[in-house]
Amino acid sequence: MMIPKATTVRLKGVPLKKLVEAVYKRDNHECIICGAWVEDGVKPHHEPQGSRKSDELDKMVLLCMRCHHERHSGKKSEEIRLQVEKYLQGTRDRP
Ligand SMILES: [Zn+2]
Ligand SMILES: [Zn+2]
């Protein structure tokens, strides 16, 4: 029997590329935590991460290498998670 779980989107190829471009555009090419410039080709962070991650605009944010590392394995992981969630909530509320 299958265990029901939240639907997640997994994209690849051109649709994924377009989505990543949209994330860069929305976040002005900047890390949403510290404002650092994010180079092209850096993969956006997924929130939630792990098995519940989903390739959707409101579940992805741009983080610089440092903040991204901090989110995944740093001491401030929880703090950054809350900031990311708050940020994404704000983008959802926009008309
Ligand atoms: Zn940063
Ligand atoms: Zn990440």
Short mmCIF file of C-alpha atoms and ligand atoms in Angstrom, two decimals:
data_model
loop_
_atom_site.label_atom_id
_atom_site.label_comp_id
_atom_site.label_asym_id
_atom_site.label_seq_id
_atom_site.Cartn_x
_atom_site.Cartn_y
_atom_site.Cartn_z
CA MET A 1 0.00 0.00 0.00
CA MET A 2 1.22 3.46 -0.89
CA ILE A 3 1.77 6.00 1.82
CA PRO A 4 0.02 9.22 0.80
CA LYS A 5 2.33 12.21 0.61
CA ALA A 6 2.19 15.81 -0.52
CA THR A 7 2.54 16.21 -4.25
CA THR A 8 5.90 17.46 -5.34
CA VAL A 9 6.98 18.71 -8.74
CA ARG A 10 10.19 17.46 -10.33
CA LEU A 11 11.28 19.27 -13.45
CA LYS A 12 14.24 18.79 -15.73
CA GLY A 13 15.60 20.17 -18.98
CA VAL A 14 14.08 23.34 -20.39
CA PRO A 15 11.18 23.69 -17.89
CA LEU A 16 13.65 23.51 -15.00
CA LYS A 17 15.94 26.03 -16.68
CA LYS A 18 12.99 28.41 -17.15
CA LEU A 19 11.96 28.00 -13.51
CA VAL A 20 15.50 28.69 -12.28
CA GLU A 21 15.60 31.80 -14.49
CA ALA A 22 12.34 32.96 -12.89
CA VAL A 23 13.83 32.50 -9.40
CA TYR A 24 16.88 34.60 -10.37
CA LYS A 25 14.62 37.28 -11.79
CA ARG A 26 12.29 37.41 -8.78
CA ASP A 27 15.21 37.56 -6.34
CA ASN A 28 17.18 40.10 -8.44
CA HIS A 29 20.14 37.73 -8.72
CA GLU A 30 20.79 38.27 -5.01
CA CYS A 31 20.94 36.07 -1.94
CA ILE A 32 17.67 36.70 -0.09
CA ILE A 33 19.47 36.45 3.27
CA CYS A 34 22.53 38.69 2.91
CA GLY A 35 22.03 40.40 -0.45
CA ALA A 36 25.22 39.03 -2.03
CA TRP A 37 25.30 38.69 -5.81
CA VAL A 38 24.59 35.13 -6.93
CA GLU A 39 26.45 33.90 -10.01
CA ASP A 40 24.59 32.30 -12.89
CA GLY A 41 24.63 28.53 -12.62
CA VAL A 42 24.25 28.37 -8.84
CA LYS A 43 21.34 26.11 -8.00
CA PRO A 44 18.56 27.79 -6.02
CA HIS A 45 17.72 26.39 -2.59
CA HIS A 46 14.54 24.40 -2.10
CA GLU A 47 12.36 25.11 0.93
CA PRO A 48 11.20 22.64 2.15
CA GLN A 49 14.32 20.69 1.34
CA GLY A 50 14.91 16.96 1.27
CA SER A 51 12.25 14.51 0.13
CA ARG A 52 9.51 17.15 0.24
CA LYS A 53 11.35 19.54 -2.08
CA SER A 54 9.43 20.66 -5.10
CA ASP A 55 10.43 22.48 -8.28
CA GLU A 56 8.02 25.38 -7.90
CA LEU A 57 8.72 29.11 -7.86
CA ASP A 58 7.30 29.66 -4.38
CA LYS A 59 9.33 26.78 -2.97
CA MET A 60 12.70 27.98 -4.19
CA VAL A 61 14.97 30.87 -3.24
CA LEU A 62 18.36 32.21 -4.22
CA LEU A 63 21.03 31.81 -1.56
CA CYS A 64 24.72 32.62 -1.91
CA MET A 65 27.18 29.78 -1.31
CA ARG A 66 27.78 30.87 2.28
CA CYS A 67 24.14 31.21 3.33
CA HIS A 68 23.25 28.05 1.42
CA HIS A 69 25.91 26.11 3.29
CA GLU A 70 24.73 27.67 6.53
CA ARG A 71 21.14 26.63 5.81
CA HIS A 72 22.11 23.01 5.13
CA SER A 73 24.76 22.41 7.74
CA GLY A 74 25.50 25.57 9.70
CA LYS A 75 24.61 26.64 13.21
CA LYS A 76 22.10 29.18 11.88
CA SER A 77 20.19 26.64 9.80
CA GLU A 78 16.92 27.11 11.69
CA GLU A 79 17.21 30.89 11.64
CA ILE A 80 17.75 30.91 7.88
CA ARG A 81 14.90 28.44 7.34
CA LEU A 82 12.54 30.85 9.12
CA GLN A 83 13.77 33.80 7.05
CA VAL A 84 13.34 31.83 3.84
CA GLU A 85 9.82 30.78 4.80
CA LYS A 86 8.89 34.33 5.69
CA TYR A 87 10.30 35.57 2.38
CA LEU A 88 8.40 32.96 0.37
CA GLN A 89 5.23 33.72 2.28
CA GLY A 90 5.66 37.35 1.24
CA THR A 91 6.01 36.43 -2.43
CA ARG A 92 2.81 34.36 -2.23
CA ASP A 93 0.89 37.28 -0.75
CA ARG A 94 1.90 39.58 -3.59
CA PRO A 95 -0.95 40.25 -6.03
ZN ZN B 1 23.95 35.06 1.49
ZN ZN B 2 19.66 24.01 -0.63
#
